[in-house]
CSV table of C-alpha atoms and ligand atoms in Angstrom, one decimal:
chain,number,residue,atom,x,y,z
A,216,MET,CA,83.3,188.9,161.4
A,217,SER,CA,86.9,188.7,162.5
A,218,ILE,CA,89.3,186.0,161.4
A,219,THR,CA,92.2,185.1,163.8
A,220,THR,CA,95.2,183.6,162.1
A,221,ILE,CA,97.7,181.1,163.7
A,222,GLU,CA,100.4,184.2,164.5
A,223,GLN,CA,97.8,186.3,166.3
A,224,LYS,CA,96.5,183.5,168.4
A,225,ASP,CA,100.4,183.1,169.5
A,226,LEU,CA,100.7,186.6,170.4
A,227,ILE,CA,97.9,186.6,172.2
A,228,LYS,CA,98.3,183.8,174.4
A,229,LYS,CA,101.7,185.6,174.9
A,230,ILE,CA,99.8,189.0,175.7
A,231,ASP,CA,97.6,186.9,178.2
A,232,GLU,CA,100.1,185.6,180.2
A,233,LEU,CA,101.7,188.5,180.5
A,234,ARG,CA,98.8,191.0,181.6
A,235,LYS,CA,98.2,188.6,184.2
A,236,LYS,CA,101.7,188.0,185.5
A,237,LYS,CA,102.1,191.9,185.4
A,238,ASN,CA,98.5,193.0,186.5
A,239,ALA,CA,98.2,194.9,183.4
A,240,ILE,CA,95.0,195.9,181.9
A,241,LEU,CA,94.6,196.9,178.1
A,242,LEU,CA,92.6,199.4,177.3
A,243,ALA,CA,91.1,200.2,173.8
A,244,HIS,CA,89.3,202.7,171.8
A,245,TYR,CA,86.7,201.4,169.4
A,246,TYR,CA,88.6,202.6,166.5
A,247,GLN,CA,91.3,200.3,167.3
A,248,ARG,CA,91.9,197.3,165.1
A,249,GLY,CA,89.4,194.5,165.6
A,250,GLU,CA,91.9,192.2,167.0
A,251,ILE,CA,93.1,194.6,169.4
A,252,GLN,CA,88.9,195.7,170.6
A,253,ASP,CA,88.5,191.7,170.8
A,254,ILE,CA,91.1,191.1,173.5
A,255,ALA,CA,91.1,194.5,175.4
A,256,ASP,CA,89.7,194.1,179.0
A,257,VAL,CA,87.4,197.5,178.3
A,258,VAL,CA,86.6,198.5,174.8
A,259,GLY,CA,85.2,202.2,174.9
A,260,ASP,CA,84.5,205.7,173.7
A,261,SER,CA,87.0,208.5,175.3
A,262,LEU,CA,84.9,209.2,178.1
A,263,GLU,CA,84.4,205.7,179.6
A,264,LEU,CA,88.1,204.8,178.9
A,265,ALA,CA,89.2,207.8,181.1
A,266,ARG,CA,86.9,206.6,183.9
A,267,LYS,CA,88.1,203.1,183.4
A,268,ALA,CA,91.8,204.6,184.0
A,269,GLN,CA,91.1,206.2,186.9
A,270,GLN,CA,88.9,203.3,188.3
A,271,THR,CA,91.5,200.5,187.9
A,272,ASN,CA,93.2,198.6,190.3
A,273,ALA,CA,96.0,197.3,187.8
A,274,ASP,CA,99.7,198.3,188.0
A,275,ILE,CA,100.3,198.8,184.4
A,276,ILE,CA,97.4,200.3,182.0
A,277,VAL,CA,98.7,199.4,178.4
A,278,PHE,CA,96.5,202.1,176.4
A,279,ALA,CA,95.4,201.0,172.7
A,280,GLY,CA,94.2,204.6,171.4
A,281,VAL,CA,96.2,207.7,170.6
A,282,ARG,CA,98.4,209.6,172.5
A,283,PHE,CA,96.4,212.0,174.3
A,284,MET,CA,94.1,209.3,175.6
A,285,ALA,CA,97.2,207.6,177.2
A,286,GLU,CA,98.3,210.5,178.4
A,287,THR,CA,94.8,211.1,180.1
A,288,ALA,CA,95.2,207.6,181.6
A,289,LYS,CA,98.6,209.1,183.3
A,290,ILE,CA,97.2,212.3,184.6
A,291,LEU,CA,94.5,210.4,186.2
A,292,ASN,CA,96.6,207.7,187.5
A,293,PRO,CA,100.2,209.5,187.7
A,294,GLU,CA,101.3,206.6,190.1
A,295,LYS,CA,100.4,203.7,187.4
A,296,LYS,CA,102.9,202.7,184.8
A,297,VAL,CA,100.5,203.9,181.4
A,298,LEU,CA,102.4,202.2,178.2
A,299,HIS,CA,101.3,203.1,174.7
A,300,PRO,CA,102.0,200.6,172.1
A,301,ASN,CA,103.5,202.8,169.3
A,302,PRO,CA,104.1,206.4,170.4
A,303,GLU,CA,103.5,207.5,166.8
A,304,SER,CA,100.0,207.2,167.2
A,305,GLY,CA,99.2,210.6,167.8
A,306,CYS,CA,95.7,212.9,166.7
A,307,PRO,CA,96.4,215.4,164.2
A,308,MET,CA,93.6,217.6,165.3
A,309,ALA,CA,94.9,217.8,168.9
A,310,ASP,CA,98.2,218.7,167.1
A,311,MET,CA,96.3,221.9,166.0
A,312,ALA,CA,95.9,223.5,168.9
A,313,THR,CA,99.2,224.9,170.5
A,314,TYR,CA,99.8,226.0,173.8
A,315,GLU,CA,101.3,229.4,173.0
A,316,GLY,CA,98.2,229.8,170.4
A,317,VAL,CA,95.7,229.2,173.2
A,318,LYS,CA,97.4,230.9,175.7
A,319,LYS,CA,97.0,234.1,173.6
A,320,LEU,CA,93.3,233.7,173.0
A,321,LYS,CA,92.8,233.3,176.7
A,322,GLU,CA,94.7,236.7,177.4
A,323,GLN,CA,92.3,238.1,174.6
A,324,TYR,CA,89.2,236.9,176.3
A,325,PRO,CA,89.7,237.1,179.9
A,326,ASP,CA,86.3,236.7,180.9
A,327,ALA,CA,85.8,233.4,179.0
A,328,ALA,CA,86.2,229.8,180.1
A,329,VAL,CA,88.3,227.7,178.3
A,330,VAL,CA,86.5,224.5,177.2
A,331,ALA,CA,89.3,221.8,176.1
A,332,TYR,CA,87.9,218.7,174.3
A,333,VAL,CA,90.1,215.9,175.3
A,334,ASN,CA,91.5,215.5,172.0
A,335,THR,CA,94.5,218.0,173.1
A,336,ASN,CA,98.0,217.8,174.1
A,337,ALA,CA,98.7,217.2,177.9
A,338,ASP,CA,100.4,220.9,178.1
A,339,VAL,CA,97.4,222.3,176.1
A,340,LYS,CA,95.1,220.9,179.1
A,341,THR,CA,96.8,223.0,181.8
A,342,LEU,CA,95.0,226.3,179.9
A,343,ALA,CA,91.9,224.8,180.6
A,344,ASP,CA,89.0,225.3,182.8
A,345,VAL,CA,87.3,222.1,182.2
A,346,ILE,CA,87.9,219.4,179.6
A,347,VAL,CA,84.8,217.4,177.7
A,348,THR,CA,84.3,214.7,175.2
A,349,SER,CA,81.8,214.1,172.6
A,350,ARG,CA,79.6,212.5,175.0
A,351,ASN,CA,79.5,215.2,177.7
A,352,ALA,CA,80.4,218.7,176.1
A,353,VAL,CA,76.7,219.8,176.1
A,354,LYS,CA,76.0,219.0,179.5
A,355,VAL,CA,79.4,220.2,181.1
A,356,VAL,CA,79.2,223.7,179.0
A,357,LYS,CA,75.6,224.3,180.3
A,358,ALA,CA,76.9,223.8,183.9
A,359,LEU,CA,79.6,226.4,183.7
A,360,PRO,CA,78.4,229.8,185.4
A,361,GLU,CA,80.5,231.8,182.2
A,362,ASP,CA,78.7,233.0,179.5
A,363,LYS,CA,81.7,233.1,176.9
A,364,ILE,CA,83.2,230.1,175.9
A,365,ILE,CA,86.7,229.6,174.7
A,366,PHE,CA,86.4,226.2,172.8
A,367,ILE,CA,89.0,224.3,171.5
A,368,PRO,CA,90.5,222.3,169.1
A,369,ASP,CA,87.3,221.0,167.2
A,370,GLN,CA,85.3,223.9,165.3
A,371,PHE,CA,82.8,221.3,164.3
A,372,LEU,CA,82.2,220.0,168.0
A,373,GLY,CA,82.1,223.4,169.0
A,374,SER,CA,79.5,224.3,166.5
A,375,PHE,CA,77.2,221.5,167.2
A,376,ILE,CA,77.7,222.6,171.2
A,377,ALA,CA,77.0,226.3,170.1
A,378,LYS,CA,74.0,225.2,168.4
A,379,GLN,CA,72.3,223.5,171.6
A,380,VAL,CA,73.6,226.2,174.0
A,381,PRO,CA,72.3,229.4,172.1
A,382,GLU,CA,72.4,231.4,175.4
A,383,LYS,CA,76.2,231.3,175.6
A,384,GLU,CA,78.7,233.1,173.1
A,385,PHE,CA,81.4,230.7,171.8
A,386,ILE,CA,85.2,231.7,170.4
A,387,LEU,CA,86.1,228.3,168.2
A,388,TRP,CA,89.6,227.2,167.4
A,389,LYS,CA,89.8,226.5,163.9
A,390,GLY,CA,90.8,222.8,164.2
A,391,PHE,CA,89.1,219.7,162.8
A,392,CYS,CA,89.7,216.0,162.5
A,393,PRO,CA,90.8,215.1,159.2
A,394,PRO,CA,89.1,211.5,158.4
A,395,HIS,CA,85.7,213.0,159.8
A,396,PHE,CA,86.1,216.6,157.7
A,397,ASN,CA,86.7,214.4,154.6
A,398,LEU,CA,82.9,212.9,154.9
A,399,SER,CA,80.3,215.0,152.8
A,400,LYS,CA,76.8,215.1,153.1
A,401,GLU,CA,76.7,214.3,149.4
A,402,GLN,CA,78.3,210.7,150.5
A,403,LEU,CA,75.6,210.1,153.2
A,404,LEU,CA,72.8,211.4,150.7
A,405,GLN,CA,73.6,208.9,147.8
A,406,LEU,CA,73.6,206.2,150.4
A,407,LYS,CA,70.3,207.1,151.8
A,408,LYS,CA,68.9,207.0,147.8
A,409,GLN,CA,69.9,203.5,148.4
A,410,TYR,CA,68.5,202.7,151.6
A,411,PRO,CA,65.5,204.5,151.8
A,412,ASN,CA,64.3,203.5,155.1
A,413,ALA,CA,67.9,203.9,156.8
A,414,LYS,CA,68.6,205.9,159.8
A,415,ILE,CA,72.0,208.2,159.8
A,416,ALA,CA,74.2,208.2,162.7
A,417,VAL,CA,77.3,210.7,162.6
A,418,HIS,CA,79.8,211.7,165.2
A,419,PRO,CA,79.9,215.6,165.7
A,420,GLU,CA,83.4,215.7,164.7
A,421,CYS,CA,81.7,215.8,161.4
A,422,ASN,CA,81.7,219.0,159.5
A,423,THR,CA,78.4,220.9,160.1
A,424,ASP,CA,76.5,220.1,156.8
A,425,THR,CA,77.3,216.3,157.2
A,426,VAL,CA,75.7,216.5,161.2
A,427,GLU,CA,72.8,218.7,159.8
A,428,ILE,CA,71.4,215.9,157.6
A,429,ALA,CA,71.9,213.1,160.6
A,430,ASP,CA,69.0,211.6,162.6
A,431,PHE,CA,71.4,210.9,165.3
A,432,VAL,CA,74.6,212.7,166.2
A,433,GLY,CA,76.7,211.5,169.4
A,434,SER,CA,79.9,210.0,170.6
A,435,THR,CA,81.3,206.4,169.6
A,436,SER,CA,79.5,204.9,172.6
A,437,GLN,CA,76.1,206.6,171.8
A,438,ILE,CA,76.3,205.9,168.2
A,439,ILE,CA,76.7,202.2,169.2
A,440,LYS,CA,73.9,202.5,171.5
A,441,TYR,CA,71.7,203.7,168.7
A,442,ALA,CA,72.5,202.0,165.7
A,443,THR,CA,72.4,198.9,167.7
A,444,THR,CA,68.6,199.3,169.1
A,445,CYS,CA,66.9,201.8,166.7
A,446,ASP,CA,63.9,200.5,164.9
A,447,THR,CA,65.7,200.3,161.1
A,448,ASP,CA,67.4,197.6,159.7
A,449,THR,CA,70.0,199.6,158.1
A,450,VAL,CA,71.9,202.3,159.9
A,451,ILE,CA,74.4,204.4,157.9
A,452,ILE,CA,77.0,205.3,159.8
A,453,GLY,CA,79.2,208.5,159.7
A,454,THR,CA,82.2,207.8,162.2
A,455,GLU,CA,85.4,205.7,161.9
A,456,VAL,CA,85.2,202.6,160.5
A,457,GLY,CA,86.7,200.8,163.2
A,458,LEU,CA,83.3,201.0,164.5
A,459,LYS,CA,81.9,198.2,162.6
A,460,HIS,CA,83.7,195.2,164.6
A,461,TRP,CA,82.0,196.4,167.5
A,462,LEU,CA,78.5,197.0,166.3
A,463,GLU,CA,78.5,193.5,164.4
A,464,LYS,CA,79.3,192.1,167.5
A,465,LEU,CA,76.6,193.5,169.7
A,466,ASN,CA,74.0,193.1,167.2
A,467,PRO,CA,74.9,191.3,164.0
A,468,ASN,CA,71.2,191.2,162.8
A,469,LYS,CA,71.7,194.5,161.7
A,470,ASN,CA,73.0,196.1,158.4
A,471,TYR,CA,75.6,198.7,159.1
A,472,VAL,CA,76.8,200.8,156.1
A,473,PHE,CA,80.1,202.8,156.3
A,474,PRO,CA,80.3,205.5,153.3
A,475,GLN,CA,82.7,205.6,150.9
A,476,THR,CA,84.9,208.5,150.9
A,477,ALA,CA,87.2,210.7,148.5
A,478,ASP,CA,90.4,210.3,150.6
A,479,TYR,CA,93.2,207.9,149.9
A,480,CYS,CA,91.6,205.4,152.4
A,481,GLY,CA,88.3,205.3,150.9
A,482,THR,CA,86.4,205.6,154.2
A,483,VAL,CA,86.5,207.5,157.1
A,484,HIS,CA,89.8,205.7,158.4
A,485,CYS,CA,91.9,207.2,161.1
A,486,CYS,CA,95.5,206.1,160.5
A,487,ASP,CA,96.8,206.7,163.9
A,488,MET,CA,94.6,204.3,165.3
A,489,LYS,CA,95.5,202.0,163.3
A,490,LYS,CA,99.1,202.1,164.0
A,491,ASN,CA,98.5,200.1,167.7
A,492,THR,CA,98.8,196.2,166.6
A,493,LEU,CA,99.2,193.1,168.2
A,494,ASP,CA,102.6,192.7,168.3
A,495,LYS,CA,103.2,196.2,169.8
A,496,ILE,CA,101.1,195.2,172.7
A,497,LEU,CA,103.2,192.4,173.1
A,498,SER,CA,106.1,194.5,173.0
A,499,VAL,CA,105.6,197.0,175.1
A,500,LEU,CA,104.4,194.1,177.5
A,501,GLU,CA,107.4,192.5,177.6
A,502,SER,CA,109.8,195.5,177.3
A,503,GLU,CA,107.8,198.2,179.5
A,504,GLU,CA,109.2,200.5,176.9
A,505,ASN,CA,107.3,203.3,175.7
A,506,GLU,CA,106.0,204.5,179.1
A,507,ILE,CA,103.8,207.8,179.1
A,508,ILE,CA,106.2,210.0,180.9
A,509,LEU,CA,104.8,213.8,181.8
A,510,PRO,CA,106.8,216.7,183.5
A,511,GLU,CA,105.1,216.7,187.0
A,512,ASP,CA,103.7,220.6,186.6
A,513,ILE,CA,102.0,219.5,183.4
A,514,MET,CA,100.1,216.5,185.4
A,515,GLU,CA,99.2,218.5,188.0
A,516,LYS,CA,98.0,221.4,186.4
A,517,ALA,CA,95.7,219.1,183.4
A,518,LYS,CA,94.3,216.8,186.4
A,519,LYS,CA,92.4,219.3,187.5
A,520,PRO,CA,90.2,220.8,184.4
A,521,LEU,CA,90.0,216.6,183.9
A,522,GLU,CA,89.1,215.9,187.7
A,523,ARG,CA,86.3,218.7,187.1
A,524,MET,CA,84.5,217.2,184.1
A,525,LEU,CA,84.2,213.8,185.8
A,526,GLN,CA,82.7,215.2,188.8
A,527,ILE,CA,80.3,217.1,186.5
A,528,VAL,CA,79.4,214.1,184.8
B,72,LIG,P1,84.8,209.4,171.2
B,72,LIG,O1,84.4,210.1,172.2
B,72,LIG,O2,83.5,209.8,170.7
B,72,LIG,O3,85.1,207.8,171.2
B,72,LIG,O4,85.5,210.2,170.4
B,72,LIG,C1,86.9,209.9,170.2
B,72,LIG,C2,87.7,210.6,168.7
B,72,LIG,O5,89.0,211.0,168.8
B,72,LIG,C3,86.7,210.4,167.6
B,72,LIG,O6,87.3,210.9,166.7
B,73,LIG,FE1,92.2,212.4,165.9
B,73,LIG,FE2,90.0,212.2,164.5
B,73,LIG,FE3,91.8,210.3,164.6
B,73,LIG,FE4,89.9,211.0,166.6
B,73,LIG,S1,89.5,210.1,164.4
B,73,LIG,S2,91.8,210.3,166.9
B,73,LIG,S3,89.9,212.9,166.1
B,73,LIG,S4,92.3,212.1,164.2
């Protein structure tokens, strides 16, 4: 349940007036703060948000997510103004794959297709043959003619795909998502003792040991669909805690258990996703600052693998 304070009500009223006046749309990822999810025009996983960004008629897209998501919206819509409420909201995993490093790997394996997770920075996307999200990765990789795949930057999503596409050879970049990596299989098994009838649903960014004991592995929106409709009352959720808000909104009759972890936030928590706030959204709508600006050539080159993904799925 979300509680809206008087200050928040005031902020929301001003955001509503401005987005109407400026023909702006607010897109939000499921890991955003609950109060942002509540007022967004669309809440979704990275694939749904990329599609929405491609289809919108709005003049301004305010993107409440991490930077690579806002960049993706801009690359797909170069003529639109894309505003990022907090430019400091980046993705540590995306930063683990550098342009120079990926270029070197590509030269080392010239017959391999470079498959880049959407969680990459725009310059790195220019080196990719195709982009994937956690929702469509297996399908996209299967559809490629190449037998050898360089997968960047998430080694765990890469391993998850490799298991399902055993006929191809994978070269994995050693990146990882810090919040998901920190979730151990023991933490989930401990909860399973407490709730023996519960099902376990996790994101493929979790480490391989954790993924192996799950009943279901999928993207954020796939986890939502599974958890709200599966046949158990309790579902143990192995992903970022922001998902709880949407799960409880969609189906409040179930018990969604988020594990306690050993990291400093005590749960699977993406600090970067939480850097966007209602007042920052209002501020960019007023000032139109923090616009995503990318060099023309990077946008052109990065658009090709993104569009290829959207054509496949
Ligand atoms: P989804 O594509 O499942 O929304 O995941 C994005 C992400 O950054 C997960 O950490
Ligand atoms: Fe990046 Fe992980 Fe945060 Fe997703 S949850 S944005 S992969 S750090």
